[in-house]
Coordinates of C-alpha atoms in Angstrom, one line a residue:
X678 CA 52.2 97.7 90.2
X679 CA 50.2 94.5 90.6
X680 CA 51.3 92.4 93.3
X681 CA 54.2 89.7 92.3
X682 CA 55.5 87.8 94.8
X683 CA 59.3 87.1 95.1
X684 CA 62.4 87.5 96.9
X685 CA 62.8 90.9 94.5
X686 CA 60.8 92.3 97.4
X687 CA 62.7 92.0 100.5
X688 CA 66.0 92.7 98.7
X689 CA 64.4 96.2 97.6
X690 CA 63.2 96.5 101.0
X691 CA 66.7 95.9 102.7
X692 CA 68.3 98.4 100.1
X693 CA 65.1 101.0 100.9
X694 CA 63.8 100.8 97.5
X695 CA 60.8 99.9 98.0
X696 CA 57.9 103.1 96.9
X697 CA 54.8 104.1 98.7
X698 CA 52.9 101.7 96.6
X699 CA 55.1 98.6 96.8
X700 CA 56.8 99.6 93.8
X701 CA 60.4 99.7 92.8
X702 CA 62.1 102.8 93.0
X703 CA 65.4 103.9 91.3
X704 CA 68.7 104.2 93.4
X705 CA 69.8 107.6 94.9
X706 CA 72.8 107.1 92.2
X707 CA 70.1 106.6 89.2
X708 CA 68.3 109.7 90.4
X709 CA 71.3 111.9 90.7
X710 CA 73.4 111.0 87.8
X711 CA 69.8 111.9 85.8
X712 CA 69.9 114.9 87.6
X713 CA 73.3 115.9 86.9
X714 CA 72.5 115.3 83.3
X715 CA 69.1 117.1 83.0
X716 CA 70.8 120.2 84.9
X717 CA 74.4 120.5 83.6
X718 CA 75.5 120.0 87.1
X719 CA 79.0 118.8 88.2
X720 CA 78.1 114.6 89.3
X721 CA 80.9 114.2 92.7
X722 CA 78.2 111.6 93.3
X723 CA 78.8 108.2 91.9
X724 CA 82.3 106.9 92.3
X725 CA 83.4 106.4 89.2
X726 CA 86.6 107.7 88.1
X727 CA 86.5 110.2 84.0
X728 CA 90.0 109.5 83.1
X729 CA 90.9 106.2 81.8
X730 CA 93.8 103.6 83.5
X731 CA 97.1 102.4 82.4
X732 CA 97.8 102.1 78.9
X733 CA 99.4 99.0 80.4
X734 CA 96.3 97.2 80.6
X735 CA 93.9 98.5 78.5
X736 CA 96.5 97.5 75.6
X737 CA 96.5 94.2 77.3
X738 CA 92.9 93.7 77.5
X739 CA 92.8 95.0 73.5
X740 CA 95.3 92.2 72.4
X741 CA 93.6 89.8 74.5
X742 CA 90.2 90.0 72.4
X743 CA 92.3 90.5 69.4
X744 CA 94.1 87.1 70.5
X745 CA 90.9 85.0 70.4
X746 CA 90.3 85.6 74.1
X747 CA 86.9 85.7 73.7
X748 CA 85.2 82.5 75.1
X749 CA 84.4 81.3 78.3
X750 CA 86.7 81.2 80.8
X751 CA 87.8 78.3 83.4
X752 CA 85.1 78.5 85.9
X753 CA 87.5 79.4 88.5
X754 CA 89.2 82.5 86.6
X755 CA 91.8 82.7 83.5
X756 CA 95.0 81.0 85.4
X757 CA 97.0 84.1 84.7
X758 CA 94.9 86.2 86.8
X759 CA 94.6 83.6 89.7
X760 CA 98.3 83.6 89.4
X761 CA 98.8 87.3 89.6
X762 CA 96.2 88.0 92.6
X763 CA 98.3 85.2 94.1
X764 CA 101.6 86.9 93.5
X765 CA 99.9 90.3 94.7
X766 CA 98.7 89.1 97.7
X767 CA 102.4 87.8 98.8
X768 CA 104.1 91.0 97.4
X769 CA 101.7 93.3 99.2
X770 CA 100.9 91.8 102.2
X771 CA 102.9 88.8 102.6
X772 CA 100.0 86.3 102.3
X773 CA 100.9 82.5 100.5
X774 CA 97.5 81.6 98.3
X775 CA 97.1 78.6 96.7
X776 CA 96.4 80.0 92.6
X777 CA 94.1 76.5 91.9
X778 CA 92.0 76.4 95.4
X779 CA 92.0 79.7 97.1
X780 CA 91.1 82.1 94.5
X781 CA 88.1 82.9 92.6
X782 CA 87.5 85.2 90.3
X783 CA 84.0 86.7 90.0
X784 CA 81.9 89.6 88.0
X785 CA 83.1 92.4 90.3
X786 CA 83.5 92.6 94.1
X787 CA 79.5 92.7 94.2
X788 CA 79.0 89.4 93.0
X789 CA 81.6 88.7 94.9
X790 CA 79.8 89.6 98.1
X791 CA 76.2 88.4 97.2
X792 CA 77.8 84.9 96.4
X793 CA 79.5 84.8 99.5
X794 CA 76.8 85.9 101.5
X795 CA 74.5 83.6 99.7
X796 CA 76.7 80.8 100.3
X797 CA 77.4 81.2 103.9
X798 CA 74.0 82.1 105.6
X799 CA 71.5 79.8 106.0
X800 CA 68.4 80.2 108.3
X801 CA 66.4 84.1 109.2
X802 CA 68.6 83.6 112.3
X803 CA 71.8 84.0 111.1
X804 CA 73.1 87.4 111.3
X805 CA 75.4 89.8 109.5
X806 CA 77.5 92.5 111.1
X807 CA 77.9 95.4 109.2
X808 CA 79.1 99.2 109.9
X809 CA 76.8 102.0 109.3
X810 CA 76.6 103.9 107.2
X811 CA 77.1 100.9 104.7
X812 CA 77.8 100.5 100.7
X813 CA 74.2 99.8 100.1
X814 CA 74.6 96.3 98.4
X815 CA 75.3 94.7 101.8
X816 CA 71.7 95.5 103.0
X817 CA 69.9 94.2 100.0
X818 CA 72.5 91.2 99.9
X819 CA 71.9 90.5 103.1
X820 CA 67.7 90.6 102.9
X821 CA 68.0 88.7 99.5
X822 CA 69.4 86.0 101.7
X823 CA 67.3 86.0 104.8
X824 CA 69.9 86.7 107.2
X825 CA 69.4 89.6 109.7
X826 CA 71.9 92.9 109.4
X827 CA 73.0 94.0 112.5
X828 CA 74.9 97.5 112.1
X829 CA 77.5 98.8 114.5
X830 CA 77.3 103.0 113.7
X831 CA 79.8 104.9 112.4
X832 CA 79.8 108.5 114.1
X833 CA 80.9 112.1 112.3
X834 CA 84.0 113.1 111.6
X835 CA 86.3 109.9 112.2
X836 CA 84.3 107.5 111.8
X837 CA 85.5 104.6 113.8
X838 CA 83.1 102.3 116.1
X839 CA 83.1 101.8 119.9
X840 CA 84.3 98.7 120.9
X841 CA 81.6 98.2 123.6
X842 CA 79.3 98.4 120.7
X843 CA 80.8 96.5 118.2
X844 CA 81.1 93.3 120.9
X845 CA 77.8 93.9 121.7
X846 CA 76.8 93.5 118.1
X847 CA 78.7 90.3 117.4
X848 CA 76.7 87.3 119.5
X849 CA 76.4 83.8 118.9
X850 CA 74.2 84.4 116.0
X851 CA 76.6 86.0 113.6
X852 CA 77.4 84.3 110.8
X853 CA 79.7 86.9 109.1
X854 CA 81.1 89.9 109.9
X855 CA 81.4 92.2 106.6
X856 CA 84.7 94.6 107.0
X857 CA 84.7 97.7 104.4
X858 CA 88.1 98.6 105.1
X859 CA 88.8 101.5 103.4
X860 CA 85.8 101.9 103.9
X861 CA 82.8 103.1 101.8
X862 CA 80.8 105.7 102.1
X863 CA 83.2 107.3 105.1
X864 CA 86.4 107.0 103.9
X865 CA 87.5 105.9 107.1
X866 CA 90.0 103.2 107.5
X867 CA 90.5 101.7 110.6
X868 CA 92.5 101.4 113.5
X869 CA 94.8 98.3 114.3
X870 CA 92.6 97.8 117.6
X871 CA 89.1 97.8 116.1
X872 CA 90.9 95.1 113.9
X873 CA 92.2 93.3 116.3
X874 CA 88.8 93.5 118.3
X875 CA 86.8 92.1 115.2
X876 CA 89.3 89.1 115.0
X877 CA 88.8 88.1 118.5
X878 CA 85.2 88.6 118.0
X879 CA 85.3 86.3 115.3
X880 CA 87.0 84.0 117.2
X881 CA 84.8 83.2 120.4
X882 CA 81.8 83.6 118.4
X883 CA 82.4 81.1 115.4
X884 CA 82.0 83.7 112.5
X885 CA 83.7 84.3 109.5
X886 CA 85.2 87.8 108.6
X887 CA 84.7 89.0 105.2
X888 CA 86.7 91.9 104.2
X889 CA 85.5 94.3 101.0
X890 CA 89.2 96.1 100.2
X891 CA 88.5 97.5 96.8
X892 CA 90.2 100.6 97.9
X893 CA 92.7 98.7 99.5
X894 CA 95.6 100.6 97.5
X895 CA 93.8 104.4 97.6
X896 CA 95.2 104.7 100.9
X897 CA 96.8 107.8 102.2
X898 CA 98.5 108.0 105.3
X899 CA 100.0 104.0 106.0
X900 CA 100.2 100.7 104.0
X901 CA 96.8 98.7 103.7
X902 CA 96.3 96.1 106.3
X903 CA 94.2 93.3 105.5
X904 CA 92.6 91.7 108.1
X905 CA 93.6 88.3 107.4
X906 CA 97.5 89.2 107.8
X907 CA 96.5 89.2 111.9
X908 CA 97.5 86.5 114.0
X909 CA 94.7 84.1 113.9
X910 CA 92.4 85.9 111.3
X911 CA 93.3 83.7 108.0
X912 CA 92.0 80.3 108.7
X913 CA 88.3 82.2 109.3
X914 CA 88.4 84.9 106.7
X915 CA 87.4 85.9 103.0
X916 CA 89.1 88.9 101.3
X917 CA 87.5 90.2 97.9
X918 CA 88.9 93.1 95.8
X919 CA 88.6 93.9 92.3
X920 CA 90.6 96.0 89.3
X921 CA 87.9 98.3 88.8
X922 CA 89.4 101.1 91.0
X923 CA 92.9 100.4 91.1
X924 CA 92.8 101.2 87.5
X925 CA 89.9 102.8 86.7
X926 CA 88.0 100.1 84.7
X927 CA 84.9 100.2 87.4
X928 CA 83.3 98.9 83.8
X929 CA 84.8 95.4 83.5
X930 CA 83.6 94.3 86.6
X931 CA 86.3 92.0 87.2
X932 CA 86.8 91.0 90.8
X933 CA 87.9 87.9 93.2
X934 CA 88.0 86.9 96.6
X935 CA 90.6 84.5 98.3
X936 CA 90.7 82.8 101.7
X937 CA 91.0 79.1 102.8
X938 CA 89.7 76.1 100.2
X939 CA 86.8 75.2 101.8
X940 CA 85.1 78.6 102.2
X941 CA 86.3 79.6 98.4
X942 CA 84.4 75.9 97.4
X943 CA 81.2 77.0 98.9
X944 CA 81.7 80.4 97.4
X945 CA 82.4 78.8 94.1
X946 CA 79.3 76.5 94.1
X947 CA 76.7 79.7 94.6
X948 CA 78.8 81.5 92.1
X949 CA 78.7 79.3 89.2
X950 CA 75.5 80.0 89.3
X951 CA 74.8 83.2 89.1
X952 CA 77.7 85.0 86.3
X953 CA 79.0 81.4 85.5
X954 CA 82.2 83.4 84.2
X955 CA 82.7 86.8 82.7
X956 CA 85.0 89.0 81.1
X957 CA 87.7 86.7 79.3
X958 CA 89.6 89.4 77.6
X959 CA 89.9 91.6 80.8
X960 CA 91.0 88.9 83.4
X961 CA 93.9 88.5 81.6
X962 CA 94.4 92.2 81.5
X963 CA 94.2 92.3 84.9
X964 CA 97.1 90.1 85.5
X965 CA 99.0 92.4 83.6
X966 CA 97.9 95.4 86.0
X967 CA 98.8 93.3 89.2
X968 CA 102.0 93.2 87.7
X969 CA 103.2 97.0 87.7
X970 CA 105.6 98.1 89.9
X971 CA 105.3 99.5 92.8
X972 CA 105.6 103.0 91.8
X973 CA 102.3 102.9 89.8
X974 CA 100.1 101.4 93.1
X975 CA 101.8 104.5 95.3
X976 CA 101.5 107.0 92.4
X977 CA 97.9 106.1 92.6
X978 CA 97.3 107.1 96.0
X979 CA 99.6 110.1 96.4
X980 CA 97.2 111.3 93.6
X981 CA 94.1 111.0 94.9
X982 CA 95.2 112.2 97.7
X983 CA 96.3 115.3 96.4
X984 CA 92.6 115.0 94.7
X985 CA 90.9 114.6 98.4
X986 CA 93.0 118.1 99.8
X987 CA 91.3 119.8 97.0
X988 CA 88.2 118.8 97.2
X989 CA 88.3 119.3 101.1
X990 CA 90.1 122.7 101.2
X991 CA 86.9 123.4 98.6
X992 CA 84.7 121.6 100.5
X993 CA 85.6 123.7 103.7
X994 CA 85.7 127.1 101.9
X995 CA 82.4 126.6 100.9
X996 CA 81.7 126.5 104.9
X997 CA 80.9 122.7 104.9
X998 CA 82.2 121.2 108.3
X999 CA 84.7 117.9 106.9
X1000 CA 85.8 114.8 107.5
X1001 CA 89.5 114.4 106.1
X1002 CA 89.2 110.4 104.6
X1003 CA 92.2 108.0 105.0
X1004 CA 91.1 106.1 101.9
X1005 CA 88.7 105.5 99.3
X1006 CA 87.1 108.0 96.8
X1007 CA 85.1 109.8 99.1
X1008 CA 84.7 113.1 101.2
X1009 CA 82.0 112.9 104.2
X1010 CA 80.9 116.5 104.9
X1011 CA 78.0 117.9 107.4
X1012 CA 75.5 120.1 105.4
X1013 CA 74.0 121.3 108.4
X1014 CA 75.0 125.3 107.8
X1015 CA 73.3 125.0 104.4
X1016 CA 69.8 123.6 105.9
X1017 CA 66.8 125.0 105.9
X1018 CA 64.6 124.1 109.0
X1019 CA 63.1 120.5 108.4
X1020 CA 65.6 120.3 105.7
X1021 CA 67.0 117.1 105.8
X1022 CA 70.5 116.2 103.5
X1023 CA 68.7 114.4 101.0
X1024 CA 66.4 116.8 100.2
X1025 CA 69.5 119.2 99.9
X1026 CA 71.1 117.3 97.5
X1027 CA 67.7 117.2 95.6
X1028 CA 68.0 121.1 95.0
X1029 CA 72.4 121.2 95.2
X1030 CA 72.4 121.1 91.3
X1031 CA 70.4 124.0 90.7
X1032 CA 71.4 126.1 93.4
X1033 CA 75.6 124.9 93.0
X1034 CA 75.8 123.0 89.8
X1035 CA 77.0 120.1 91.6
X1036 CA 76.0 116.4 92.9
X1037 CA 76.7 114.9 96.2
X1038 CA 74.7 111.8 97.8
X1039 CA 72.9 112.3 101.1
X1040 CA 74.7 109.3 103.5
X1041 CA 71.1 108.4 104.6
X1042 CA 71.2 106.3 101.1
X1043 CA 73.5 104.2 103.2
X1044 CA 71.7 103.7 106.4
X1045 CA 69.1 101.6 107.8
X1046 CA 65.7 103.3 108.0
X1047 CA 65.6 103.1 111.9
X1048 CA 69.0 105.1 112.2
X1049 CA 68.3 107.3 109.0
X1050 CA 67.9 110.4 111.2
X1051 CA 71.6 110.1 112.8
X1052 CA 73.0 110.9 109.3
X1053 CA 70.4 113.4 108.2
X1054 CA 73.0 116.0 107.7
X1055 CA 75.9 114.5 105.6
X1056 CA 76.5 114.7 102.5
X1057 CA 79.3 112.0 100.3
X1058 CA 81.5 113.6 97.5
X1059 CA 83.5 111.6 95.5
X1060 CA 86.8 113.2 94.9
X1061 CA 88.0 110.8 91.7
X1062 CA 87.9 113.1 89.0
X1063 CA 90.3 115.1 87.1
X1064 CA 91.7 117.9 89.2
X1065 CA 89.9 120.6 86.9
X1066 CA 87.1 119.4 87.7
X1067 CA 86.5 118.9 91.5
X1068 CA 88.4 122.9 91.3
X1069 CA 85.2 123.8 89.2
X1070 CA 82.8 122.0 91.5
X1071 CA 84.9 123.9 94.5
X1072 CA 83.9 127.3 92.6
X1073 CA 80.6 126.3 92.5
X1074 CA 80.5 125.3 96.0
X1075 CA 81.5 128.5 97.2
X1076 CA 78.1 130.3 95.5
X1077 CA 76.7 128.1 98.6
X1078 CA 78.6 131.2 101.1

């Protein structure tokens, strides 16, 4: 590929997508899901749920376009919807947002992110503080900006930083520190004291906290705790979430983030920009979904949970050491038993499908080049599909033994 200059390059960099040649290469998702396709093989790679959500509101999003709901929407989001994630937020957590000045609705938690990110760095020196392994927008987010990503690691099988590092990652330099709490790829979610620690982080060194909680109600053992529910954390931090795995619509792509007015303005004025608006129809859907009781956001959880146990208890029978999640989709396991020498994870999930009939993704797809080789073994599974499926990928594992 001739040479074309543009920021296209360092965000492909950041994201490690960047071939021998300078050329583009597809995502470890693109090339899995085309191996799962060409082989027959099970795909526990992508998180993406294959059962539909409530027929609450997918007959709401149906009547919506029906209903002429088919234009643009107020820049800020369809006031239904920024009255719902207002009412969520004080049900759920107990958090009083503004519907008209703290709320925006975006084009998925992504755009969320890169509009935030966009927004709030300025100059190569700012930094971002991130934990590794990461979901891999933040890395490609983070170079299309400029800004620098610092990474605190994330260490097999719980999955929770040191403190010692994490202060010694936030300095004077960070601009925002990005909180995937429950957290993707790990599954982890983390403890009240790394919380607590990131707030008063926040706090001496001048940075803003932005929290990704998409999984915020797929967790298993306790209630979700956002961060900006802490004493002090609200007035310097930016929550995003988004429908599309509460209920299963990862296809609508409709998201938001909330905080205080000012940081929501700048947010706005980058994200006008980019989407403008989106999905008319399905924001007012949405609403609807943020509505239902509280038996369907805890039925939610207690079944994928009951999903995760039976992945793991395949996962482990197949003689793959495990990390049990506390939240999200996915199932961390250490592929190191199945290895040959020199083997590395990703080349093991290269030759899974034909050896298993199944897909995983190596974690290394979500780490930074110079820290690759601390991951080398594990191997992400994504346990939200229907139950005879992940049993069928569990028989298939077992060939592995």
């Amino acid at each position: 590929m001739r040479e074309i200059p543009g920021a296209w390059r360092r965000t492909a960099a950041g994201a490690g997508l960047l071939g021998p040649a300078g050329e583009p290469a597809p995502t470890i998702f693109a090339e899995m899901t085309a191996l799962a396709t060409r082989t027959g093989a099970i795909n526990l790679g992508q998180g993406f749920p294959d059962e539909d959500g409530p027929d609450e509101v997918r007959d709401a999003a149906i009547a919506a376009i029906r209903g002429g709901a088919n234009q643009y929407a107020p820049g800020r989001g369809v006031p239904v919807l920024l009255q719902a994630i207002a009412a969520h937020q004080e049900r759920f957590y107990g958090l009083e947002l503004d519907p008209d000045r703290d709320i925006l609705v975006t084009a998925g938690a992504t755009e969320a992110l890169a509009a935030t990110i966009l927004a709030l760095t300025a100059s190569p020196d700012d930094e971002i503080v991130v934990f590794e392994p990461f979901y891999d927008a933040y890395a490609a987010l983070a170079a299309l900006s400029g800004a620098r990503l610092r990474t605190v690691p994330l260490r097999f099988p719980d999955f929770q930083p040191d403190l010692d590092e994490l202060a010694r990652a936030v300095t004077d330099q960070t601009r925002l520190i990005l909180v995937n709490d429950p957290h993707n790829p790990t599954g982890a979610v983390f403890t009240a004291e790394v919380r607590a620690e990131i707030v008063r982080l926040a706090e001496r060194h001048g940075a803003i906290i932005v929290t990704d909680e998409v999984y915020e109600h797929l967790v298993f053992d306790a209630p979700h705790v956002p961060i900006s529910t802490l004493p002090g954390a609200a007035a310097r931090t930016l929550t995003i979430s988004s429908a599309g795995k509460t209920f299963s619509t990862t296809g609508w792509k409709i998201g938001w983030v909330s905080g205080p007015a000012a940081l929501v303005d700048a947010v706005l004025a980058v994200k006008q920009f980019l989407t403008y608006v989106n999905g008319t129809p399905f924001q007012s859907a949405v609403a609807v979904g943020l509505a239902l009781p509280d038996a369907f956001f805890a039925g939610i959880a207690d079944t994928l949970a009951a999903k995760r146990d039976l992945l793991g208890e395949g996962l482990r029978a197949a003689g793959f050491s495990v990390s049990t999640p506390a939240g999200s989709y996915f199932t961390i396991t250490d592929a190191g038993p199945f290895l040959a020498a020199g083997q590395d994870a990703a080349e093991f999930c290269r030759v899974l499908p034909e050896r298993a009939g199944v897909v995983g993704i190596p974690v290394t797809a979500f780490a930074s080049p110079e820290h690759r080789s601390e991951y080398a073994g594990l191997v992400r599974f994504a346990a939200c599909k229907r139950v005879d499926v992940i049993a069928e990928a569990s028989a298939r594992l077992r060939g592995l033994a």
